[in-house]
CSV table of C-alpha atoms in Angstrom, one decimal:
chain,number,residue,atom,x,y,z
T,263,MET,CA,0.0,0.0,0.0
T,264,PRO,CA,1.3,3.5,-0.6
T,265,GLN,CA,2.2,5.6,2.4
T,266,PRO,CA,-0.9,7.7,3.2
T,267,THR,CA,-0.8,11.5,3.1
T,268,PRO,CA,-2.8,13.4,5.8
T,269,ARG,CA,-5.6,15.6,4.6
T,270,ALA,CA,-7.0,18.7,6.4
T,271,GLY,CA,-7.7,17.9,10.1
T,272,GLN,CA,-5.7,14.6,9.9
T,273,VAL,CA,-2.4,13.3,11.2
T,274,ARG,CA,-0.3,10.4,10.0
T,275,ILE,CA,0.8,8.1,12.8
T,276,ARG,CA,3.8,5.8,12.7
T,277,VAL,CA,2.1,2.8,14.3
T,278,ALA,CA,3.7,1.1,17.3
T,279,ALA,CA,0.7,-1.3,17.7
T,280,THR,CA,-2.9,-2.0,17.3
T,281,SER,CA,-4.9,-4.6,19.3
T,282,PHE,CA,-7.4,-7.3,18.5
T,283,ASN,CA,-11.0,-6.7,19.4
T,284,GLY,CA,-13.9,-9.1,18.9
T,285,VAL,CA,-15.4,-6.6,16.4
T,286,ASP,CA,-12.3,-6.9,14.2
T,287,GLY,CA,-13.1,-10.6,13.8
T,288,ASN,CA,-16.8,-9.8,13.1
T,289,ILE,CA,-15.9,-7.2,10.4
T,290,ARG,CA,-13.4,-9.6,8.8
T,291,ALA,CA,-16.0,-12.4,8.8
T,292,GLY,CA,-18.6,-10.2,7.1
T,293,TYR,CA,-21.1,-10.1,10.0
T,294,MET,CA,-21.0,-6.3,10.4
T,295,ARG,CA,-21.7,-5.2,6.8
T,296,GLY,CA,-24.9,-3.4,8.0
T,297,PRO,CA,-23.6,-1.3,10.9
T,298,ILE,CA,-20.0,-1.0,9.9
T,299,PRO,CA,-19.7,-1.0,6.1
T,300,VAL,CA,-16.0,-1.1,5.0
T,301,GLU,CA,-14.5,-0.7,1.6
T,302,LEU,CA,-12.5,-3.7,0.4
T,303,PRO,CA,-9.6,-4.3,0.5
T,304,HIS,CA,-9.8,-3.2,4.2
T,305,THR,CA,-7.0,-2.7,6.7
T,306,PRO,CA,-8.2,-3.8,10.1
T,307,GLY,CA,-7.2,-2.4,13.5
T,308,ILE,CA,-9.5,0.0,15.3
T,309,ASP,CA,-7.2,0.8,18.2
T,310,VAL,CA,-4.0,2.7,17.5
T,311,ALA,CA,-0.9,3.6,19.5
T,312,GLY,CA,2.0,5.3,17.8
T,313,THR,CA,3.9,8.5,17.1
T,314,VAL,CA,2.7,11.4,15.0
T,315,ASP,CA,5.0,11.8,12.0
T,316,ALA,CA,3.0,14.2,9.7
T,317,LEU,CA,0.3,16.8,10.0
T,318,GLY,CA,-2.5,17.8,7.7
T,319,ALA,CA,-3.6,21.4,7.1
T,320,GLY,CA,-5.3,23.1,10.1
T,321,VAL,CA,-4.2,20.7,12.8
T,322,ALA,CA,-3.6,22.2,16.2
T,323,GLY,CA,-2.9,20.7,19.5
T,324,VAL,CA,-0.9,17.8,18.1
T,325,ALA,CA,2.8,17.9,17.0
T,326,VAL,CA,5.1,15.7,15.1
T,327,GLY,CA,6.8,13.4,17.6
T,328,ASP,CA,3.8,13.2,20.0
T,329,ARG,CA,3.1,9.7,21.4
T,330,VAL,CA,-0.6,9.2,21.0
T,331,ILE,CA,-3.5,6.7,21.3
T,332,GLY,CA,-6.9,6.7,19.8
T,333,LEU,CA,-10.0,4.8,18.7
T,334,LEU,CA,-10.1,5.1,14.9
T,335,PRO,CA,-13.3,5.5,12.8
T,336,MET,CA,-14.5,1.9,12.3
T,337,THR,CA,-15.2,2.2,8.6
T,338,ALA,CA,-11.8,3.8,7.8
T,339,PRO,CA,-8.5,2.0,7.1
T,340,GLY,CA,-7.1,0.7,10.4
T,341,ALA,CA,-3.8,0.5,12.2
T,342,ALA,CA,-2.7,-3.0,11.3
T,343,ALA,CA,0.0,-1.3,9.2
T,344,GLU,CA,3.2,0.7,9.5
T,345,TYR,CA,1.3,4.0,9.1
T,346,VAL,CA,-2.3,5.1,9.5
T,347,LEU,CA,-4.2,8.4,9.1
T,348,ALA,CA,-6.4,9.6,12.0
T,349,PRO,CA,-8.5,12.6,12.7
T,350,ALA,CA,-6.5,14.8,15.0
T,351,ASP,CA,-9.4,15.4,17.3
T,352,ILE,CA,-9.8,11.7,18.3
T,353,LEU,CA,-6.3,11.4,19.7
T,354,THR,CA,-4.9,11.8,23.2
T,355,ALA,CA,-1.5,11.5,24.8
T,356,ALA,CA,-0.4,8.0,25.5
T,357,PRO,CA,0.4,7.1,29.1
T,358,ARG,CA,4.1,7.4,29.8
T,359,ASN,CA,4.4,4.7,32.4
T,360,ILE,CA,3.8,1.7,30.2
T,361,PRO,CA,5.3,0.7,26.8
T,362,LEU,CA,3.7,2.7,23.9
T,363,ALA,CA,2.7,-0.5,22.2
T,364,ASP,CA,0.8,-1.8,25.2
T,365,SER,CA,-1.3,1.3,25.4
T,366,ALA,CA,-3.0,0.1,22.2
T,367,ALA,CA,-4.9,-2.3,24.5
T,368,LEU,CA,-6.8,0.7,26.1
T,369,PRO,CA,-9.0,2.7,23.7
T,370,LEU,CA,-11.9,0.5,22.5
T,371,VAL,CA,-12.3,-1.7,25.6
T,372,GLY,CA,-11.6,1.1,28.1
T,373,LEU,CA,-14.2,3.4,26.4
T,374,THR,CA,-16.7,0.5,26.2
T,375,ALA,CA,-16.3,-0.1,30.0
T,376,TRP,CA,-16.6,3.6,30.9
T,377,GLN,CA,-19.6,4.3,28.7
T,378,ALA,CA,-21.4,1.2,29.7
T,379,LEU,CA,-21.0,1.7,33.4
T,380,PHE,CA,-21.4,5.5,33.7
T,381,ASP,CA,-22.9,7.0,30.6
T,382,HIS,CA,-25.6,4.3,30.3
T,383,GLY,CA,-25.6,2.4,33.6
T,384,LYS,CA,-25.3,5.6,35.8
T,385,LEU,CA,-23.3,3.6,38.3
T,386,THR,CA,-22.5,5.5,41.6
T,387,ALA,CA,-20.9,4.8,44.9
T,388,GLY,CA,-22.5,2.1,47.1
T,389,GLN,CA,-24.5,0.5,44.3
T,390,ARG,CA,-24.3,-3.2,43.4
T,391,VAL,CA,-23.2,-4.2,39.9
T,392,LEU,CA,-23.1,-7.7,38.3
T,393,ILE,CA,-20.5,-7.8,35.5
T,394,ASN,CA,-21.3,-10.9,33.5
T,395,GLY,CA,-18.3,-12.0,31.5
T,396,ALA,CA,-15.8,-10.1,33.5
T,397,GLY,CA,-12.9,-12.3,32.4
T,398,GLY,CA,-12.6,-10.6,29.0
T,399,ALA,CA,-10.7,-7.4,28.1
T,400,VAL,CA,-13.7,-5.0,28.7
T,401,GLY,CA,-14.5,-6.8,32.0
T,402,GLY,CA,-11.0,-6.1,33.4
T,403,TYR,CA,-11.5,-2.4,33.0
T,404,ALA,CA,-15.1,-2.5,34.1
T,405,VAL,CA,-14.2,-4.1,37.4
T,406,GLN,CA,-11.5,-1.6,38.1
T,407,LEU,CA,-13.6,1.4,37.2
T,408,ALA,CA,-16.6,0.2,39.2
T,409,LYS,CA,-14.4,-0.3,42.2
T,410,GLU,CA,-12.9,3.2,41.7
T,411,VAL,CA,-16.3,4.7,42.4
T,412,ARG,CA,-16.8,2.4,45.4
T,413,ALA,CA,-19.4,0.1,43.9
T,414,HIS,CA,-19.9,-3.5,45.1
T,415,VAL,CA,-18.8,-5.7,42.2
T,416,ILE,CA,-20.0,-9.2,41.6
T,417,ALA,CA,-18.3,-10.7,38.6
T,418,THR,CA,-18.7,-13.9,36.6
T,419,ALA,CA,-15.6,-15.6,35.2
T,420,SER,CA,-14.2,-18.9,34.2
T,421,PRO,CA,-11.5,-20.7,36.3
T,422,ARG,CA,-9.0,-19.5,33.7
T,423,SER,CA,-9.7,-15.8,34.4
T,424,ALA,CA,-11.0,-15.9,38.0
T,425,ALA,CA,-7.7,-14.8,39.6
T,426,ARG,CA,-7.3,-11.9,37.2
T,427,VAL,CA,-10.8,-10.7,37.9
T,428,LYS,CA,-10.3,-11.0,41.7
T,429,GLY,CA,-7.0,-9.1,41.2
T,430,ALA,CA,-8.8,-6.3,39.4
T,431,GLY,CA,-10.9,-5.8,42.6
T,432,ALA,CA,-14.1,-7.8,42.3
T,433,ASP,CA,-15.8,-8.3,45.7
T,434,GLU,CA,-17.4,-11.6,44.6
T,435,VAL,CA,-16.4,-13.9,41.7
T,436,ILE,CA,-18.9,-16.5,40.4
T,437,ASP,CA,-17.6,-19.5,38.4
T,438,HIS,CA,-20.3,-19.4,35.6
T,439,THR,CA,-19.1,-22.8,34.3
T,440,THR,CA,-20.3,-24.6,37.5
T,441,THR,CA,-22.7,-22.2,39.1
T,442,ASP,CA,-26.1,-20.8,38.2
T,443,VAL,CA,-25.6,-17.1,38.3
T,444,THR,CA,-29.2,-16.3,39.1
T,445,ALA,CA,-29.0,-18.6,42.1
T,446,ALA,CA,-25.6,-17.3,43.3
T,447,VAL,CA,-26.7,-13.7,43.5
T,448,THR,CA,-28.9,-13.6,46.6
T,449,GLU,CA,-29.5,-9.8,46.9
T,450,PRO,CA,-30.8,-7.5,44.1
T,451,VAL,CA,-28.3,-5.5,42.1
T,452,ASP,CA,-28.7,-2.0,40.7
T,453,LEU,CA,-27.0,-2.7,37.4
T,454,VAL,CA,-26.2,-5.7,35.3
T,455,LEU,CA,-23.4,-5.2,32.7
T,456,ASN,CA,-23.5,-8.1,30.2
T,457,LEU,CA,-20.3,-8.6,28.3
T,458,ALA,CA,-20.8,-12.3,27.4
T,459,PRO,CA,-22.4,-13.9,24.3
T,460,VAL,CA,-24.9,-15.9,26.4
T,461,ALA,CA,-28.1,-17.4,25.1
T,462,PRO,CA,-31.1,-15.0,25.0
T,463,GLU,CA,-32.9,-16.9,27.8
T,464,ARG,CA,-29.8,-16.7,30.1
T,465,LEU,CA,-29.6,-13.0,29.4
T,466,ALA,CA,-33.3,-12.5,30.1
T,467,ALA,CA,-32.9,-14.4,33.4
T,468,LEU,CA,-30.4,-11.8,34.6
T,469,VAL,CA,-33.2,-9.2,34.6
T,470,THR,CA,-34.8,-10.9,37.6
T,471,LEU,CA,-31.7,-10.0,39.6
T,472,ILE,CA,-32.1,-6.3,39.1
T,473,ARG,CA,-34.0,-4.1,41.6
T,474,ASN,CA,-37.0,-2.0,40.5
T,475,GLY,CA,-35.8,1.0,38.5
T,476,GLY,CA,-32.4,-0.6,37.7
T,477,ALA,CA,-30.8,-1.3,34.3
T,478,LEU,CA,-29.3,-4.1,32.2
T,479,VAL,CA,-26.6,-2.7,29.9
T,480,ASN,CA,-25.6,-5.0,27.1
T,481,THR,CA,-22.5,-4.9,24.8
T,482,THR,CA,-23.4,-7.9,22.7
T,483,VAL,CA,-25.5,-5.8,20.4
T,484,TRP,CA,-26.5,-8.6,18.0
T,485,MET,CA,-28.8,-9.7,20.9
T,486,PRO,CA,-31.1,-6.9,22.1
T,487,ALA,CA,-31.0,-6.1,25.8
T,488,PRO,CA,-34.1,-7.4,27.6
T,489,SER,CA,-36.1,-5.2,30.0
T,490,ASP,CA,-38.9,-5.3,32.5
T,491,GLU,CA,-41.2,-2.4,32.0
T,492,GLU,CA,-43.5,-3.2,34.9
T,493,ARG,CA,-40.7,-2.9,37.3
T,494,GLY,CA,-39.0,0.0,35.5
T,495,VAL,CA,-35.9,-2.1,34.6
T,496,ARG,CA,-34.3,-0.6,31.5
T,497,GLY,CA,-32.5,-2.7,28.8
T,498,ILE,CA,-29.8,-0.7,27.1
T,499,ASP,CA,-27.6,-1.7,24.1
T,500,VAL,CA,-24.2,-0.1,24.0
T,501,TYR,CA,-22.4,0.9,20.8
T,502,VAL,CA,-19.0,2.3,21.8
T,503,ARG,CA,-18.2,5.8,20.5
T,504,GLY,CA,-14.9,7.6,20.2
T,505,ASP,CA,-14.5,10.3,22.8
T,506,ALA,CA,-11.0,11.9,23.2
T,507,ASP,CA,-11.9,13.5,26.5
T,508,GLN,CA,-13.0,10.2,28.1
T,509,LEU,CA,-9.9,8.5,26.6
T,510,ALA,CA,-7.7,11.2,28.0
T,511,ASP,CA,-9.2,10.6,31.5
T,512,LEU,CA,-8.6,6.8,31.2
T,513,ALA,CA,-5.0,7.4,30.0
T,514,ALA,CA,-4.4,9.7,33.0
T,515,ARG,CA,-5.7,7.0,35.3
T,516,VAL,CA,-3.3,4.6,33.8
T,517,GLY,CA,-0.5,7.2,34.2
T,518,THR,CA,-1.2,7.5,38.0
T,519,GLY,CA,-1.5,3.7,38.5
T,520,GLU,CA,-5.2,3.9,39.3
T,521,LEU,CA,-6.0,1.8,36.2
T,522,ARG,CA,-4.0,-1.2,35.1
T,523,VAL,CA,-3.6,-2.2,31.4
T,524,ASP,CA,-3.4,-6.0,31.1
T,525,VAL,CA,-1.8,-7.5,28.0
T,526,ALA,CA,-2.0,-11.2,27.7
T,527,GLN,CA,0.1,-11.6,24.5
T,528,ARG,CA,1.9,-9.6,21.9
T,529,VAL,CA,2.1,-10.8,18.4
T,530,ALA,CA,3.7,-9.6,15.2
T,531,LEU,CA,1.6,-8.0,12.5
T,532,ALA,CA,2.6,-10.8,10.1
T,533,ASP,CA,0.8,-13.2,12.5
T,534,LEU,CA,-2.6,-11.4,12.3
T,535,PRO,CA,-4.3,-14.1,10.3
T,536,ALA,CA,-3.3,-16.7,12.9
T,537,LEU,CA,-4.6,-14.4,15.6
T,538,HIS,CA,-8.0,-14.2,13.9
T,539,ALA,CA,-8.1,-17.9,13.7
T,540,GLN,CA,-7.2,-18.2,17.3
T,541,ALA,CA,-10.0,-15.8,18.2
T,542,GLY,CA,-12.5,-17.6,16.1
T,543,ALA,CA,-11.7,-20.9,17.9
T,544,GLY,CA,-12.3,-19.2,21.3
T,545,GLU,CA,-8.6,-19.7,22.3
T,546,LEU,CA,-7.5,-16.1,23.0
T,547,PRO,CA,-6.0,-15.9,26.5
T,548,GLY,CA,-7.0,-12.2,27.0
T,549,LYS,CA,-6.1,-8.9,25.4
T,550,THR,CA,-3.7,-9.2,22.5
T,551,VAL,CA,-1.5,-6.4,21.1
T,552,VAL,CA,-0.4,-6.5,17.5
T,553,LEU,CA,3.0,-5.0,17.0
T,554,ALA,CA,3.8,-3.1,13.8
T,555,PRO,CA,7.1,-3.8,12.1
T,556,THR,CA,9.9,-1.5,13.2
T,557,ALA,CA,11.7,0.6,10.7
């Protein structure tokens, strides 16, 4: 591919890394042609971490040499490449206390967790939240952020990820592979955050755990969030949106050590096909960072 040239309002980034997200696999497989129409051939990679190396006309607040992270527009060419173009206004400074490449693990999943808990779930101190599927990449941030606001966190996880979820701060961890979650949660919760691709009937059962006036926030948007209108329980489907201010806040929390970025594995860009196959087989160990070739 030719090296891209930034247009007005854009910057060119020398990519350090992107990361793998479930939506990358769904776009590649053709499942997202309706909501995320991409032009083929398409370069994947929605998250980006790298160094600004060229500016388009009218760009202010970003300089050549800046270390940045961002959530790229999902229909645009992505960061699984040596260089990528990005709107300048979606970028924020990368945390300085972790490797630049590792910070590619933050944007999409961090923003999803933040928006699900606070923009949609309205979680506040003292409330009880059930995070279903806390062992995944979004779940790790969701547990940490919920604990930061002093919520009581009940998390479901498999034995493979239970220790990691507990380490993130969960007050209770339920092994969903051996335990009925609806039976294990004995007191009502204010919020259920569903991050797991469970069967519709299992998702609907979680509504019974929510107090009157509470909410179920669902990130598996191919399966609509159930609700209970009689009890005022809202079902909310979350589509993550880019937000540079929120991302800057998350990066600042990483910089102070309040928020931990967990990277399970780092793979070379040349191994991206194998990574998609690994994800499709359900064998990913956690968040994966994809390293761009060095010059």
